[in-house]
């Protein structure tokens, strides 16, 4: 069984789904404080299965003459509508088969997702101990991991959209897990609603794909070439022009929502209201990585439109810079990490938008390394929050290295990796992205040259705000908030995952770079054939553009060192943050810039004025119309029969004499009417 790729493909998502059902049914009544065990066992087993799947895919990729690896298994037909559309004059059925696929991209994503999720579940078993909704939390986590594994496993755009929405629902449930807190409930709703905007564009893009290509399958089926299938890739049969540009741009709108890119980035920092393990899961392995995965998967659709590629790079580069500027002044430790995630996702899109194999590889490489050190940083922030009795404002504590040695040491590893310091993981993947953008610029001052220098400046900001958080939290005199009674190091269920992730943060990047493991990604069909094949084929032979860019690496190292040095100068020693802020804001321009960063460039306020308040006005007007016009009309229709009935009811007195008199009077009226009719009729 474990040598069958098809069976392993089904087993990976099936295990988290089984854990979800077991925990949901048995958790509240029977498992209680042991509700994490089904989820931990099943997701851990899913990681081992994913690892085996990755091994088999890698072995097949290394076979002589094998250029692309793709396996599909169809579990059944979900939707069948005959003659649903005409493509090139021929009628096409709308068929959605429930098909899973396995290729290097899927195998890498599954391994990363299940590994990080396993460590998060171990950590959460300590962090969530004693919570009234313990069983409910792990039920949601199991469902979240199942949805994400299905998202990266399905081989159809409609099924991708289904599980795209499923991870959105799970994020809503987990961000608002402590729904009794108004802030958590509001954050969950905000995440859900902002993502609906992106998903609307994503849905229109999927409609256009079917109308253009007559199928939504990634793979080829009998007589119908898939959108990303070998037949279409080999013949380069992709539509350019307006439609060819509209499709990738609409898909990217969805990616901007899921991966929190400008202008739909505002939901992710507020998502910190959920439990910290949820933050680590969302930011490192699940929801926000979905957009990067989708754009990578659809590389051939983007490659036909230079406008689409430039849009992806521009939005990514701008978002990376914007989020980095905002992170400079945030005082909530988790919020600093949240804006860091937005910024690093921007880096990934910056690489993907180059349209080169080096850029796509760099974007996915950074997604892979980012999962480890960002999970480490979030879980480290959660460890601090656990010790400080849920206080996470860095102005209220300092010097925690004295009482939290393991959290402090592992946090160093995460910060060095995030800052891109050699030889930590982030150094290699960030260098590959910047190198790809530098190659795209071709030494000329064009858009990509601007994005390259913007990326370097963002690297400086990243190093500065990351080490600002480290120094404010762990250095200086020991100071804890009054709420934290007897602060101490977190239990081993929380520190062991930190140690494992710290080892990954220092070793994964070097291992992947030195062994060239990322070449496995090139055996994904859409990255080896057809549209990308024109540039990919020579790159596969001589690795041009994918070797270490020593000039870029040296410059980015100097930039990172400058950011760390500036943070040390401002926040270590006898200087205080109050002094630093006072100096920064000593001029009107400095104060203005500081307030812009502190208030997140007022995006929430701008959206409040432009969208929220007008919509509330429309809602209020709709209420008035409904309450006083629609309801009044409905009530009037109901009042008329009552009024008529009231008149008739007054005639029912119960007196026989009255009824006899009424009959006589009625007869007289009838006779009088007949007489008048006869007179006037003559």
XYZ file of C-alpha atoms in Angstrom:
682
model
C 0.000 0.000 0.000
C 2.768 2.429 0.895
C 4.391 1.903 -2.491
C 1.240 3.001 -4.346
C 1.198 6.712 -5.109
C -2.536 6.628 -5.852
C -3.398 5.132 -2.449
C -1.109 7.541 -0.617
C -2.792 10.468 -2.392
C -6.154 9.454 -0.905
C -4.756 8.627 2.520
C -3.172 12.031 3.205
C -6.459 14.033 3.352
C -8.463 11.062 4.646
C -6.511 10.914 7.923
C -7.251 14.508 9.091
C -10.881 14.059 8.031
C -11.158 10.907 10.140
C -9.646 12.769 13.104
C -12.204 15.546 12.644
C -15.144 13.135 12.833
C -13.737 11.233 15.826
C -13.036 14.403 17.799
C -16.367 15.985 16.899
C -18.339 12.889 17.970
C -16.359 11.763 21.014
C -14.590 14.915 22.145
C -17.142 16.689 24.313
C -18.476 13.633 26.143
C -15.642 11.111 26.182
C -12.241 12.480 25.139
C -12.400 15.904 26.835
C -8.796 16.896 27.731
C -7.526 14.089 25.512
C -9.261 15.477 22.429
C -5.926 16.353 20.837
C -4.855 12.718 20.508
C -6.947 11.710 17.434
C -5.883 14.893 15.632
C -2.230 14.510 16.610
C -2.046 10.845 15.623
C -3.844 11.292 12.312
C -2.032 14.462 11.203
C 1.294 12.956 12.293
C 0.469 9.864 10.251
C -0.527 12.112 7.326
C 2.927 13.720 7.529
C 4.625 10.308 7.343
C 2.421 9.358 4.386
C 3.225 12.701 2.702
C 6.913 12.080 3.263
C 6.600 8.682 1.627
C 4.646 10.224 -1.263
C 7.353 12.868 -1.718
C 9.997 10.132 -1.720
C 8.204 8.174 -4.450
C 7.658 11.293 -6.556
C 11.326 12.264 -6.160
C 12.462 8.755 -7.137
C 10.318 8.845 -10.264
C 11.571 12.341 -11.124
C 15.160 11.143 -11.001
C 14.558 8.399 -13.548
C 16.418 8.986 -16.845
C 14.278 10.698 -19.460
C 11.474 11.637 -17.027
C 10.693 15.316 -17.383
C 7.286 15.651 -15.746
C 5.653 13.561 -13.018
C 1.878 13.498 -12.704
C -0.468 10.937 -11.162
C -4.239 11.268 -10.857
C -6.876 9.168 -9.157
C -10.596 9.737 -9.817
C -12.934 8.930 -6.941
C -16.162 9.640 -8.842
C -18.135 12.248 -10.780
C -19.588 15.131 -8.796
C -21.253 17.238 -11.519
C -22.303 16.388 -15.104
C -24.156 18.869 -17.331
C -24.288 17.849 -20.975
C -23.673 20.433 -23.726
C -23.096 23.151 -21.139
C -21.039 25.414 -23.422
C -19.607 25.754 -26.899
C -15.849 26.015 -27.304
C -14.431 26.532 -30.798
C -17.850 25.665 -32.198
C -18.057 22.314 -30.427
C -20.403 21.500 -27.557
C -18.665 20.663 -24.301
C -20.098 18.929 -21.259
C -19.589 20.496 -17.854
C -17.990 17.638 -15.944
C -16.455 17.829 -12.498
C -14.752 14.602 -11.528
C -13.576 14.240 -7.957
C -9.944 13.754 -8.976
C -6.834 13.987 -6.835
C -3.405 14.583 -8.338
C 0.153 14.040 -7.254
C 3.103 15.890 -8.719
C 6.175 17.481 -7.118
C 4.344 20.715 -6.260
C 1.541 18.828 -4.504
C 3.942 16.490 -2.697
C 6.057 19.371 -1.388
C 3.014 21.303 -0.185
C 1.503 18.254 1.542
C 4.745 17.497 3.378
C 5.150 21.076 4.566
C 1.513 21.483 5.648
C 1.303 18.235 7.616
C 4.721 18.671 9.277
C 4.013 22.171 10.575
C 0.443 21.192 11.530
C 1.740 18.250 13.580
C 4.040 20.511 15.602
C 1.268 23.084 16.047
C -1.069 20.401 17.430
C 1.598 19.279 19.936
C 2.102 22.908 20.970
C -1.651 23.556 21.176
C -2.153 20.620 23.541
C -0.204 22.638 26.112
C -1.307 26.126 25.107
C -5.050 25.336 25.085
C -4.970 23.175 28.229
C -7.979 23.895 30.414
C -9.932 25.774 27.731
C -13.669 25.097 27.829
C -13.751 24.554 24.054
C -10.736 22.202 23.964
C -12.453 19.479 21.924
C -14.043 22.024 19.598
C -10.656 23.633 18.921
C -9.059 20.394 17.775
C -12.102 19.488 15.699
C -11.675 22.746 13.790
C -7.913 22.170 13.421
C -8.488 18.710 11.943
C -11.019 20.143 9.493
C -8.620 22.979 8.621
C -5.764 20.607 7.797
C -8.107 18.361 5.783
C -9.335 21.355 3.758
C -5.794 22.538 3.042
C -4.550 19.098 1.993
C -7.514 18.797 -0.347
C -6.908 22.280 -1.734
C -3.412 21.328 -2.887
C -4.438 17.809 -3.986
C -7.464 18.350 -6.240
C -7.063 18.524 -10.013
C -9.990 20.758 -10.932
C -10.574 24.496 -10.627
C -14.091 24.126 -9.212
C -12.916 21.690 -6.541
C -10.025 24.058 -5.843
C -12.612 26.771 -5.260
C -14.651 24.507 -2.961
C -11.713 23.825 -0.666
C -10.512 27.405 -1.084
C -13.800 28.349 0.588
C -13.464 25.506 3.098
C -10.193 26.869 4.484
C -11.906 30.265 4.650
C -14.720 28.835 6.770
C -12.219 27.069 9.042
C -10.232 30.274 9.472
C -13.450 32.082 10.415
C -14.237 29.444 13.037
C -10.717 29.487 14.478
C -10.049 33.240 14.385
C -13.349 33.786 16.180
C -12.850 30.726 18.396
C -13.206 32.823 21.560
C -16.417 34.318 20.192
C -17.443 35.664 23.587
C -14.768 38.340 23.045
C -16.177 41.065 20.773
C -12.726 41.615 19.226
C -12.390 37.953 18.251
C -15.895 37.794 16.781
C -15.265 40.987 14.797
C -11.891 39.698 13.537
C -13.479 36.466 12.321
C -16.185 38.346 10.442
C -13.653 40.762 8.968
C -11.492 37.913 7.659
C -14.524 36.184 6.177
C -15.964 39.269 4.477
C -12.689 40.607 3.062
C -11.979 37.188 1.579
C -15.395 37.157 -0.063
C -14.271 40.137 -2.150
C -11.254 38.257 -3.434
C -13.220 35.064 -3.929
C -15.754 36.866 -6.116
C -12.989 37.708 -8.584
C -11.650 34.168 -8.296
C -15.076 32.732 -9.174
C -15.418 34.936 -12.274
C -11.951 33.820 -13.359
C -13.019 30.178 -13.094
C -16.130 30.884 -15.204
C -13.917 32.454 -17.867
C -11.590 29.449 -17.822
C -14.465 27.082 -18.608
C -15.897 29.323 -21.329
C -12.449 29.690 -22.878
C -11.016 26.187 -22.569
C -14.148 24.047 -22.223
C -12.952 22.285 -19.072
C -11.957 23.007 -15.501
C -9.683 19.993 -15.107
C -5.967 20.545 -14.647
C -5.220 17.183 -16.291
C -6.121 15.722 -19.672
C -9.220 13.520 -19.961
C -10.574 11.458 -22.843
C -10.766 13.803 -25.813
C -10.507 16.968 -23.724
C -7.119 18.566 -23.022
C -6.887 19.873 -19.459
C -6.211 23.534 -18.723
C -2.804 22.565 -17.323
C -2.559 19.172 -19.029
C 0.347 17.823 -21.045
C -1.493 18.193 -24.376
C -2.189 21.904 -23.986
C 1.222 22.593 -22.491
C 3.019 20.831 -25.337
C 1.088 22.751 -27.991
C 1.198 26.059 -26.113
C -2.568 26.376 -26.707
C -3.221 29.312 -24.377
C -5.330 32.279 -25.312
C -3.614 35.654 -25.144
C -5.204 39.089 -25.512
C -7.862 40.559 -23.264
C -9.303 37.243 -22.096
C -5.828 35.790 -21.586
C -5.025 38.754 -19.338
C -8.373 38.862 -17.546
C -8.210 35.225 -16.400
C -4.921 35.439 -14.451
C -5.789 38.868 -13.061
C -9.131 37.610 -11.731
C -7.431 34.567 -10.219
C -4.920 36.920 -8.611
C -7.759 38.881 -6.993
C -8.592 35.668 -5.150
C -4.938 35.220 -4.234
C -4.819 38.765 -2.846
C -7.691 37.901 -0.530
C -6.348 34.579 0.718
C -2.708 35.691 0.940
C -3.526 39.152 2.344
C -2.005 41.281 -0.404
C -2.776 44.957 -0.960
C -5.530 46.145 -0.961
C -7.102 43.100 0.772
C -4.375 42.790 3.410
C -6.330 44.353 6.270
C -7.859 41.144 7.643
C -4.679 39.245 8.499
C -3.317 41.391 11.381
C -6.724 41.370 13.073
C -6.710 37.571 12.860
C -4.326 37.660 15.844
C -7.412 37.641 18.062
C -7.591 33.873 17.593
C -5.529 31.440 19.704
C -1.800 31.624 18.916
C -1.598 28.070 17.499
C -4.228 29.167 14.973
C -2.095 32.165 14.031
C 0.899 29.893 13.469
C -1.171 27.492 11.386
C -2.713 30.231 9.228
C 0.490 32.212 8.715
C 2.893 29.331 8.197
C 1.195 26.394 6.523
C -2.431 26.769 5.530
C -4.690 29.578 4.432
C -2.304 32.358 3.395
C -0.070 29.993 1.426
C -3.031 28.979 -0.756
C -2.727 32.071 -2.948
C 0.981 31.481 -3.615
C 0.280 27.834 -4.418
C -2.537 28.725 -6.818
C -0.490 31.277 -8.766
C 2.404 28.803 -8.998
C 0.062 26.083 -10.218
C -1.351 28.440 -12.867
C 2.025 29.682 -14.118
C 1.179 28.888 -17.800
C -1.918 31.105 -17.579
C 0.200 33.975 -16.256
C 3.044 33.419 -18.711
C 0.913 34.488 -21.714
C 0.313 37.952 -20.244
C 3.138 40.304 -19.371
C 0.553 42.622 -17.815
C -0.560 39.882 -15.421
C 3.027 39.057 -14.457
C 3.912 42.705 -13.855
C 0.754 43.110 -11.771
C 1.685 40.144 -9.574
C 5.225 41.452 -9.040
C 4.128 45.041 -8.462
C 1.419 44.169 -5.956
C 3.764 41.746 -4.212
C 6.645 44.205 -4.014
C 4.417 47.066 -2.867
C 2.720 44.887 -0.231
C 6.102 43.710 1.080
C 7.247 47.305 1.495
C 3.954 48.570 2.939
C 3.696 45.806 5.546
C 7.340 46.274 6.495
C 6.788 49.987 7.120
C 3.740 49.269 9.279
C 5.556 46.595 11.320
C 8.216 49.114 12.381
C 6.095 50.706 15.103
C 3.598 48.034 16.198
C 3.669 47.205 19.907
C 1.734 43.939 19.821
C 4.310 41.147 19.369
C 1.912 38.936 17.396
C 0.862 41.855 15.215
C 4.493 42.516 14.293
C 4.738 38.898 13.171
C 1.441 39.229 11.288
C 2.648 42.184 9.227
C 5.873 40.282 8.686
C 3.826 37.475 7.121
C 2.067 39.929 4.809
C 5.470 41.291 3.794
C 7.046 37.885 3.184
C 4.066 36.763 1.117
C 4.663 39.880 -0.940
C 8.220 38.671 -1.523
C 6.858 35.359 -2.802
C 4.543 37.074 -5.292
C 7.417 39.347 -6.304
C 9.323 36.251 -7.380
C 6.344 34.574 -9.052
C 5.654 37.700 -11.099
C 9.024 37.542 -12.852
C 7.632 34.677 -14.941
C 11.030 32.947 -14.935
C 11.753 29.495 -13.596
C 14.165 31.083 -11.125
C 11.458 33.438 -9.832
C 8.812 30.722 -9.524
C 11.302 28.394 -7.827
C 12.387 31.191 -5.480
C 8.798 32.030 -4.558
C 8.009 28.421 -3.667
C 11.387 27.974 -1.958
C 10.606 30.993 0.233
C 7.131 29.654 0.985
C 8.749 26.416 2.158
C 11.412 28.004 4.381
C 9.027 30.684 5.646
C 6.710 27.990 7.005
C 9.341 26.856 9.517
C 10.678 30.137 10.853
C 7.308 31.895 10.851
C 5.694 29.025 12.757
C 8.633 29.259 15.167
C 8.164 33.003 15.690
C 4.414 32.776 16.211
C 4.700 29.878 18.607
C 7.474 31.763 20.398
C 5.163 34.778 20.690
C 2.501 32.439 22.036
C 4.961 31.135 24.628
C 5.547 34.721 25.774
C 1.814 35.359 25.825
C 1.268 32.176 27.858
C 3.818 33.293 30.470
C 2.520 36.888 30.569
C -1.082 35.774 31.167
C -2.211 36.757 27.630
C -0.477 40.160 27.714
C 1.327 40.627 24.385
C 2.057 44.380 24.416
C 5.858 44.694 24.293
C 5.711 47.942 26.281
C 4.575 45.990 29.350
C 7.381 43.446 29.672
C 11.119 43.086 29.022
C 14.128 40.993 29.976
C 12.251 37.711 29.563
C 15.431 35.841 28.619
C 16.068 35.457 32.355
C 12.900 33.423 32.945
C 12.227 31.953 29.483
C 15.621 30.675 28.241
C 14.322 28.160 25.671
C 11.810 30.573 24.179
C 14.521 33.231 24.020
C 17.097 30.996 22.316
C 14.690 29.588 19.745
C 13.289 33.065 19.031
C 16.801 34.112 18.030
C 16.838 31.407 15.369
C 13.507 32.573 13.968
C 14.600 36.210 13.880
C 17.888 35.420 12.126
C 16.060 33.304 9.542
C 13.419 35.968 8.922
C 16.069 38.678 8.592
C 17.845 36.587 5.955
C 21.134 36.172 7.811
C 23.576 33.547 6.525
C 23.314 30.532 6.909
C 19.701 30.556 8.111
C 16.811 29.413 5.922
C 15.501 32.800 4.855
C 18.881 33.846 3.465
C 18.824 31.347 0.601
C 15.208 31.677 -0.476
C 15.151 35.479 -0.271
C 18.375 35.629 -2.275
C 16.835 33.494 -5.007
C 13.852 35.858 -5.290
C 15.968 39.009 -5.360
C 18.336 37.357 -7.829
C 15.430 36.504 -10.154
C 14.118 40.082 -10.007
C 17.647 41.388 -10.627
C 17.959 39.121 -13.674
C 14.576 40.330 -14.929
C 15.736 43.948 -14.734
C 18.668 43.167 -17.126
C 20.702 46.014 -15.659
C 18.223 48.656 -16.854
C 16.201 51.054 -14.735
C 12.757 49.635 -15.377
C 9.893 48.427 -13.201
C 11.762 45.317 -12.095
C 14.812 47.379 -11.158
C 12.584 49.525 -8.931
C 11.105 46.375 -7.424
C 14.599 44.975 -6.833
C 15.745 48.007 -4.831
C 12.391 48.099 -3.054
C 12.964 44.464 -2.094
C 16.398 45.295 -0.704
C 14.969 48.152 1.357
C 12.235 45.836 2.605
C 14.958 43.399 3.703
C 16.446 46.227 5.795
C 13.044 46.946 7.346
C 12.518 43.244 8.036
C 15.782 42.947 9.946
C 15.043 46.116 11.918
C 11.487 45.356 13.074
C 12.277 41.693 13.748
C 15.159 42.484 16.083
C 13.280 45.402 17.606
C 10.710 42.836 18.740
C 13.453 40.506 19.991
C 15.283 43.207 21.954
C 12.151 44.736 23.475
C 10.867 41.335 24.590
C 13.932 39.529 25.849
C 16.482 42.206 26.726
C 16.645 45.002 29.271
C 15.684 44.721 32.925
C 13.282 41.946 33.883
C 9.788 43.431 33.896
C 6.457 41.605 33.798
C 2.839 42.828 33.931
C 0.858 42.464 37.193
C -1.437 39.934 35.501
C 1.451 37.481 35.136
C 1.623 35.652 38.470
C 4.854 33.657 38.789
C 5.895 33.862 35.098
C 7.967 30.902 33.976
C 9.113 28.968 30.922
C 6.423 27.166 28.939
C 5.915 23.399 29.380
C 7.758 20.895 27.208
C 4.719 20.363 24.985
C 5.316 23.951 23.870
C 9.123 24.199 23.961
C 9.887 20.951 22.096
C 8.104 22.149 18.903
C 10.043 25.417 19.240
C 13.345 23.520 19.345
C 12.431 21.363 16.326
C 11.389 24.421 14.312
C 14.577 26.239 15.364
C 16.665 23.373 13.966
C 14.666 23.597 10.729
C 15.117 27.374 10.600
C 18.906 27.015 10.596
C 19.258 23.916 8.431
C 16.445 23.643 5.865
C 17.582 26.491 3.617
C 21.193 25.311 3.437
C 20.101 21.711 2.825
C 17.776 22.660 -0.031
C 20.317 25.048 -1.578
C 23.350 22.772 -1.387
C 21.508 19.639 -2.518
C 19.462 21.484 -5.170
C 16.338 19.735 -3.897
C 14.306 22.528 -5.463
C 15.028 20.959 -8.871
C 12.326 18.441 -7.934
C 9.808 21.255 -8.384
C 10.792 21.558 -12.049
C 9.199 18.160 -12.732
C 5.754 19.645 -12.069
C 4.053 19.521 -15.516
C 3.164 23.210 -15.755
C 6.742 24.215 -14.918
C 8.503 21.935 -17.389
C 6.535 21.937 -20.625
C 4.921 24.253 -23.124
C 4.593 27.920 -22.201
C 7.293 27.933 -19.577
C 9.224 25.287 -21.460
C 10.708 27.838 -23.840
C 12.680 29.287 -20.957
C 12.690 26.269 -18.677
C 14.479 23.845 -20.991
C 17.861 25.620 -21.054
C 17.581 26.452 -17.382
C 17.168 22.785 -16.596
C 20.435 22.111 -18.378
C 22.794 24.750 -17.000
C 20.914 26.151 -13.953
C 21.383 29.673 -15.314
C 19.770 32.185 -12.986
C 19.372 29.617 -10.209
C 22.886 29.511 -8.788
C 23.832 31.657 -5.819
C 23.929 35.364 -6.751
C 26.947 36.357 -4.684
C 26.604 40.071 -5.437
C 22.925 40.062 -4.472
C 23.623 37.859 -1.440
C 26.432 40.121 -0.263
C 24.325 43.260 -0.661
C 21.295 41.737 1.083
C 23.547 40.550 3.938
C 24.936 44.063 4.398
C 21.403 45.451 4.350
C 20.201 42.902 6.949
C 23.231 43.609 9.157
C 22.484 47.338 8.947
C 18.895 46.748 10.063
C 19.996 44.578 12.988
C 22.663 47.098 13.955
C 20.195 49.990 13.910
C 17.738 48.023 16.053
C 20.521 47.207 18.535
C 21.574 50.862 18.664
C 18.039 52.031 19.336
C 16.769 49.364 21.712
C 19.742 47.925 23.600
C 21.800 49.363 26.393
C 20.688 52.318 28.450
C 18.492 53.730 25.722
C 14.745 53.264 26.126
C 12.076 52.979 23.488
C 10.549 56.213 24.781
C 13.818 58.008 24.030
C 14.002 56.402 20.620
C 10.466 57.426 19.704
C 11.051 60.946 21.030
C 14.087 61.294 18.760
C 12.277 59.810 15.774
C 9.364 62.207 16.190
C 11.368 65.294 17.079
C 10.483 66.853 13.720
C 7.064 67.337 12.178
C 7.965 65.039 9.293
C 9.228 62.373 11.693
C 6.074 62.581 13.800
C 3.917 62.392 10.683
C 5.772 59.316 9.425
C 5.644 57.640 12.834
C 1.896 58.184 13.122
C 1.346 56.821 9.616
C 3.155 53.606 10.496
C 1.624 53.289 13.963
C -1.888 53.724 12.558
C -1.252 51.292 9.670
C -1.450 54.091 7.094
C -5.075 54.529 8.151
C -6.277 51.812 5.782
C -8.931 50.635 8.227
C -10.194 54.188 8.647
C -10.170 54.804 4.885
C -12.108 51.602 4.247
C -14.462 52.582 7.051
C -15.263 55.868 5.306
C -15.314 54.580 1.728
C -17.070 51.253 2.195
C -18.263 50.406 5.697
C -20.145 53.626 6.500
C -21.853 53.870 3.066
C -22.886 50.233 3.332
C -24.188 50.836 6.833
C -26.153 53.769 5.403
C -27.587 51.518 2.701
C -28.411 48.939 5.369
C -30.124 51.574 7.534
C -32.117 52.864 4.546
C -33.060 49.295 3.627
C -34.251 48.763 7.183
C -36.422 51.885 7.069
C -37.900 50.899 3.698
C -38.547 47.381 4.957
C -39.923 48.516 8.308
C -42.130 51.392 7.245
C -43.004 50.721 3.586
C -42.775 46.996 2.860
C -44.048 45.984 6.294
C -46.758 48.677 6.126
C -48.018 47.354 2.801
C -47.991 43.777 4.068
C -49.755 44.835 7.265
C -52.347 46.800 5.230
C -53.124 43.701 3.140
C -53.649 41.807 6.351
C -55.728 44.629 7.897
C -58.304 44.813 5.045
C -59.871 41.347 5.643
C -59.877 42.052 9.373
C -61.711 45.341 8.822
C -64.303 43.777 6.516
C -64.695 40.896 8.921
C -65.200 43.384 11.740
C -68.083 45.021 9.894
C -69.775 41.689 9.230
C -69.088 40.542 12.759
C -71.157 43.461 14.107
C -74.208 41.977 12.395
C -73.960 38.783 14.450
C -75.900 39.684 17.642
C -77.478 36.333 18.524
C -81.028 37.882 18.738
C -83.687 36.069 16.612
C -85.902 39.187 16.513
C -83.047 41.201 15.010
C -82.441 38.534 12.350
C -86.213 38.533 11.443
C -86.211 42.336 11.192
C -83.082 42.192 9.026
C -84.750 39.659 6.717
C -87.836 41.861 6.363
C -85.745 44.967 5.732
C -83.632 43.055 3.226
C -86.781 41.867 1.415
C -88.127 45.443 1.309
C -84.818 46.713 -0.076
C -84.859 43.972 -2.723
C -88.486 44.726 -3.728
C -87.771 48.460 -3.824
C -84.775 47.864 -6.042
C -86.806 45.760 -8.449
C -89.562 48.425 -8.570
C -87.083 51.197 -9.293
C -85.477 49.095 -11.994
C -88.863 48.511 -13.638
C -89.755 52.241 -13.545
C -86.503 53.485 -14.920
C -86.341 50.638 -17.363
C -89.570 51.853 -19.061
